[in-house]
Short mmCIF file of N, CA, C and O in Angstrom, two decimals:
data_model
loop_
_atom_site.label_atom_id
_atom_site.label_comp_id
_atom_site.label_asym_id
_atom_site.label_seq_id
_atom_site.Cartn_x
_atom_site.Cartn_y
_atom_site.Cartn_z
N UNK A 595 0.89 -1.07 -0.12
CA UNK A 595 -0.02 0.00 0.06
C UNK A 595 0.86 1.27 -0.02
O UNK A 595 1.85 1.29 0.69
N UNK A 596 0.61 2.17 -0.82
CA UNK A 596 1.30 3.46 -0.91
C UNK A 596 0.51 4.56 -0.29
O UNK A 596 -0.67 4.72 -0.61
N UNK A 597 1.09 5.21 0.83
CA UNK A 597 0.56 6.41 1.37
C UNK A 597 1.35 7.55 1.23
O UNK A 597 2.60 7.56 1.60
N UNK A 598 0.77 8.53 0.47
CA UNK A 598 1.63 9.71 0.29
C UNK A 598 0.92 11.11 0.65
O UNK A 598 -0.25 10.98 0.43
N UNK A 599 1.58 11.94 1.13
CA UNK A 599 0.99 13.28 1.52
C UNK A 599 1.37 14.17 0.36
O UNK A 599 0.76 15.21 0.15
N UNK A 600 2.42 14.00 -0.36
CA UNK A 600 3.02 14.80 -1.42
C UNK A 600 3.32 14.00 -2.62
O UNK A 600 3.53 12.76 -2.44
N UNK A 601 3.46 14.60 -3.71
CA UNK A 601 3.78 13.84 -4.93
C UNK A 601 5.32 13.40 -4.78
O UNK A 601 6.09 14.21 -4.53
N UNK A 602 5.50 12.08 -5.04
CA UNK A 602 6.87 11.59 -4.87
C UNK A 602 7.10 10.80 -6.10
O UNK A 602 6.40 9.92 -6.56
N UNK A 603 8.46 10.99 -6.65
CA UNK A 603 8.88 10.06 -7.74
C UNK A 603 9.03 8.80 -7.31
O UNK A 603 9.40 8.48 -6.11
N UNK A 604 8.88 7.72 -8.24
CA UNK A 604 9.13 6.33 -7.85
C UNK A 604 10.58 6.15 -7.49
O UNK A 604 11.50 6.82 -7.90
N UNK A 605 10.80 5.20 -6.58
CA UNK A 605 12.12 4.91 -6.21
C UNK A 605 12.80 4.09 -7.31
O UNK A 605 12.15 3.35 -7.96
N UNK A 606 14.11 4.32 -7.46
CA UNK A 606 14.81 3.56 -8.48
C UNK A 606 15.81 2.53 -7.87
O UNK A 606 15.96 2.44 -6.63
N UNK A 607 16.25 1.70 -8.75
CA UNK A 607 17.20 0.67 -8.27
C UNK A 607 18.44 1.22 -7.60
O UNK A 607 19.02 0.56 -6.81
N UNK A 608 18.78 2.29 -8.04
CA UNK A 608 20.07 2.97 -7.38
C UNK A 608 19.69 3.57 -6.03
O UNK A 608 20.64 3.89 -5.32
N UNK A 609 18.45 3.64 -5.62
CA UNK A 609 18.17 4.18 -4.38
C UNK A 609 18.35 2.99 -3.23
O UNK A 609 17.89 1.99 -3.35
N UNK A 610 19.20 3.31 -2.24
CA UNK A 610 19.60 2.33 -1.33
C UNK A 610 19.20 2.61 0.03
O UNK A 610 19.07 3.70 0.51
N UNK A 611 19.03 1.56 0.84
CA UNK A 611 18.58 1.58 2.23
C UNK A 611 19.75 2.27 3.14
O UNK A 611 20.81 1.91 2.89
N UNK A 612 19.28 3.14 3.83
CA UNK A 612 20.21 3.86 4.68
C UNK A 612 20.78 3.01 5.85
O UNK A 612 21.72 3.25 6.41
N UNK A 613 20.05 1.83 6.15
CA UNK A 613 20.50 1.02 7.11
C UNK A 613 21.39 -0.07 6.73
O UNK A 613 22.45 -0.43 7.24
N UNK A 614 21.28 -0.69 5.54
CA UNK A 614 22.02 -1.87 5.17
C UNK A 614 22.46 -1.71 3.60
O UNK A 614 23.29 -2.54 3.28
N UNK A 615 22.08 -0.82 2.84
CA UNK A 615 22.63 -0.65 1.46
C UNK A 615 21.80 -1.49 0.49
O UNK A 615 22.11 -1.42 -0.76
N UNK A 616 20.75 -2.33 0.92
CA UNK A 616 19.96 -3.03 -0.04
C UNK A 616 19.02 -2.13 -0.83
O UNK A 616 19.02 -0.81 -0.51
N UNK A 617 18.32 -2.52 -1.93
CA UNK A 617 17.53 -1.54 -2.65
C UNK A 617 16.52 -1.09 -1.71
O UNK A 617 15.76 -1.73 -0.88
N UNK A 618 16.15 0.20 -1.81
CA UNK A 618 15.11 0.95 -1.06
C UNK A 618 13.79 0.75 -1.71
O UNK A 618 13.66 0.97 -3.03
N UNK A 619 12.79 0.52 -0.87
CA UNK A 619 11.38 0.52 -1.27
C UNK A 619 10.59 1.29 -0.55
O UNK A 619 9.31 1.39 -0.71
N UNK A 620 11.12 1.91 0.44
CA UNK A 620 10.35 2.96 1.46
C UNK A 620 11.13 4.10 1.46
O UNK A 620 12.38 4.15 1.76
N UNK A 621 10.44 5.34 1.20
CA UNK A 621 10.97 6.56 1.36
C UNK A 621 10.10 7.25 2.53
O UNK A 621 8.97 7.35 2.53
N UNK A 622 10.90 7.75 3.54
CA UNK A 622 10.32 8.44 4.68
C UNK A 622 10.72 9.87 4.62
O UNK A 622 11.95 10.21 4.69
N UNK A 623 9.77 10.86 4.43
CA UNK A 623 10.08 12.29 4.38
C UNK A 623 9.96 12.83 5.73
O UNK A 623 8.69 12.69 6.23
N UNK A 624 10.84 13.48 6.33
CA UNK A 624 10.69 14.03 7.72
C UNK A 624 10.86 15.66 7.46
O UNK A 624 11.49 16.05 6.37
N UNK A 625 10.59 16.36 8.42
CA UNK A 625 10.86 17.87 8.31
C UNK A 625 12.31 18.03 8.12
O UNK A 625 12.67 19.07 7.44
N UNK A 626 13.29 17.23 8.67
CA UNK A 626 14.58 17.43 8.48
C UNK A 626 15.37 16.88 7.24
O UNK A 626 16.50 16.97 7.15
N UNK A 627 14.54 16.09 6.56
CA UNK A 627 15.13 15.46 5.37
C UNK A 627 14.44 14.15 5.02
O UNK A 627 13.22 13.97 5.43
N UNK A 628 15.08 13.20 4.35
CA UNK A 628 14.39 11.89 4.06
C UNK A 628 15.29 10.72 4.32
O UNK A 628 16.62 10.98 4.49
N UNK A 629 14.71 9.61 4.60
CA UNK A 629 15.36 8.42 4.86
C UNK A 629 14.89 7.45 3.93
O UNK A 629 13.69 7.39 3.54
N UNK A 630 15.68 6.50 3.48
CA UNK A 630 15.32 5.37 2.50
C UNK A 630 15.59 4.02 3.18
O UNK A 630 16.58 3.95 3.93
N UNK A 631 14.74 3.18 2.99
CA UNK A 631 14.74 1.83 3.64
C UNK A 631 14.35 0.77 2.73
O UNK A 631 13.51 0.88 1.95
N UNK A 632 15.03 -0.48 2.89
CA UNK A 632 14.56 -1.60 2.22
C UNK A 632 13.28 -2.00 3.02
O UNK A 632 12.83 -1.41 4.08
N UNK A 633 12.48 -3.04 2.64
CA UNK A 633 11.23 -3.35 3.29
C UNK A 633 11.54 -3.82 4.69
O UNK A 633 10.72 -3.48 5.56
N UNK A 634 12.55 -4.60 4.93
CA UNK A 634 12.89 -5.09 6.29
C UNK A 634 13.04 -3.91 7.32
O UNK A 634 12.48 -3.93 8.34
N UNK A 635 13.94 -2.96 6.97
CA UNK A 635 14.24 -1.99 7.83
C UNK A 635 13.10 -0.92 7.97
O UNK A 635 12.78 -0.16 8.97
N UNK A 636 12.34 -0.66 6.85
CA UNK A 636 11.15 0.19 6.88
C UNK A 636 10.13 -0.34 7.88
O UNK A 636 9.59 0.45 8.70
N UNK A 637 9.89 -1.70 8.01
CA UNK A 637 9.02 -2.20 8.80
C UNK A 637 9.51 -2.03 10.24
O UNK A 637 8.80 -1.87 11.21
N UNK A 638 10.90 -2.36 10.45
CA UNK A 638 11.45 -2.30 11.78
C UNK A 638 11.30 -0.91 12.47
O UNK A 638 11.21 -0.73 13.55
N UNK A 639 11.45 0.06 11.63
CA UNK A 639 11.47 1.52 12.15
C UNK A 639 10.08 2.21 12.00
O UNK A 639 9.96 3.32 12.44
N UNK A 640 9.05 1.56 11.33
CA UNK A 640 7.85 2.16 11.04
C UNK A 640 7.16 2.80 12.29
O UNK A 640 6.58 3.95 12.26
N UNK A 641 7.04 1.96 13.36
CA UNK A 641 6.21 2.50 14.52
C UNK A 641 6.73 3.75 15.10
O UNK A 641 6.06 4.62 15.72
N UNK A 642 8.23 3.92 15.13
CA UNK A 642 8.70 5.19 15.59
C UNK A 642 8.70 6.37 14.56
O UNK A 642 8.51 7.51 15.01
N UNK A 643 8.82 6.07 13.29
CA UNK A 643 8.95 7.06 12.29
C UNK A 643 7.65 7.57 11.81
O UNK A 643 7.40 8.72 11.51
N UNK A 644 6.64 6.68 11.56
CA UNK A 644 5.43 7.09 11.10
C UNK A 644 4.68 8.17 11.73
O UNK A 644 4.19 9.26 11.00
N UNK A 645 4.62 8.35 13.05
CA UNK A 645 4.01 9.49 13.59
C UNK A 645 4.62 10.81 13.32
O UNK A 645 4.02 11.87 13.33
N UNK A 646 6.00 10.87 13.08
CA UNK A 646 6.60 12.16 12.79
C UNK A 646 6.97 12.26 11.27
O UNK A 646 7.43 13.25 10.93
N UNK A 647 6.59 11.33 10.47
CA UNK A 647 6.69 11.46 9.02
C UNK A 647 5.81 12.39 8.48
O UNK A 647 4.69 12.55 8.66
N UNK A 648 6.46 13.18 7.43
CA UNK A 648 5.59 14.17 6.71
C UNK A 648 4.99 13.39 5.52
O UNK A 648 3.77 13.67 5.10
N UNK A 649 5.66 12.25 5.06
CA UNK A 649 5.21 11.51 3.97
C UNK A 649 5.84 10.16 4.28
O UNK A 649 6.97 9.99 4.56
N UNK A 650 5.09 9.12 3.97
CA UNK A 650 5.51 7.68 4.00
C UNK A 650 5.22 7.02 2.58
O UNK A 650 4.10 6.91 2.34
N UNK A 651 6.23 6.91 1.90
CA UNK A 651 6.10 6.39 0.54
C UNK A 651 6.54 4.91 0.40
O UNK A 651 7.68 4.65 0.64
N UNK A 652 5.68 3.95 0.20
CA UNK A 652 5.99 2.62 0.42
C UNK A 652 5.58 1.87 -1.04
O UNK A 652 4.56 1.79 -1.45
N UNK A 653 6.78 1.36 -1.50
CA UNK A 653 6.73 0.56 -2.84
C UNK A 653 7.03 -0.89 -2.57
O UNK A 653 7.39 -1.74 -3.46
N UNK A 654 6.88 -1.39 -1.46
CA UNK A 654 7.16 -2.83 -1.15
C UNK A 654 6.14 -3.90 -1.91
O UNK A 654 6.61 -5.02 -1.98
N UNK A 655 5.17 -3.38 -2.32
CA UNK A 655 4.25 -4.27 -3.15
C UNK A 655 5.00 -4.68 -4.43
O UNK A 655 4.64 -5.74 -5.10
N UNK A 656 6.07 -3.98 -4.83
CA UNK A 656 6.84 -4.39 -6.06
C UNK A 656 7.68 -5.58 -5.66
O UNK A 656 8.22 -6.27 -6.54
N UNK A 657 7.75 -6.08 -4.51
CA UNK A 657 8.59 -7.19 -4.04
C UNK A 657 7.75 -8.45 -4.34
O UNK A 657 8.42 -9.56 -4.34
N UNK A 658 6.38 -8.30 -4.50
CA UNK A 658 5.55 -9.56 -4.74
C UNK A 658 5.88 -9.91 -6.23
O UNK A 658 5.89 -9.26 -7.09
N UNK A 659 5.87 -11.34 -6.44
CA UNK A 659 6.02 -11.79 -7.71
C UNK A 659 4.85 -11.40 -8.66
O UNK A 659 3.66 -11.55 -8.19
N UNK A 660 5.10 -10.97 -9.85
CA UNK A 660 3.88 -10.55 -10.84
C UNK A 660 3.56 -11.78 -11.66
O UNK A 660 4.37 -12.32 -12.12
N UNK A 661 2.38 -12.13 -11.59
CA UNK A 661 1.83 -13.20 -12.45
C UNK A 661 1.93 -12.73 -13.94
O UNK A 661 1.48 -11.59 -14.25
N UNK A 662 2.43 -13.54 -14.75
CA UNK A 662 2.38 -13.29 -16.18
C UNK A 662 1.41 -14.20 -16.97
O UNK A 662 1.34 -15.45 -16.55
N UNK A 663 0.61 -13.65 -17.77
CA UNK A 663 -0.35 -14.51 -18.51
C UNK A 663 0.38 -15.57 -19.40
O UNK A 663 1.38 -15.19 -20.02
N UNK A 664 -0.08 -16.69 -19.46
CA UNK A 664 0.41 -17.75 -20.34
C UNK A 664 -0.25 -17.57 -21.74
O UNK A 664 -1.33 -17.57 -21.79
N UNK A 665 0.63 -17.55 -22.79
CA UNK A 665 0.17 -17.38 -24.11
C UNK A 665 0.85 -18.60 -24.82
O UNK A 665 2.00 -19.01 -24.62
N UNK A 666 0.15 -19.14 -25.73
CA UNK A 666 0.55 -20.15 -26.55
C UNK A 666 1.14 -19.69 -27.90
O UNK A 666 0.91 -18.63 -28.42
#
């Protein structure tokens, strides 16, 4: 689920988690700047950061395998 208060550009493969360096799927915008997290670290810090976030941009739904139609 994506929750945004402001228009945010999609995260790119070059965007990296500030905690571990993995690909970022969550952007947290704070008054002081922004943080990028992988899904794991985003969930780990969500309870503390969500109440103070100006924006919570979550693209973890991209981690789910996409079904492709079978064509003959």
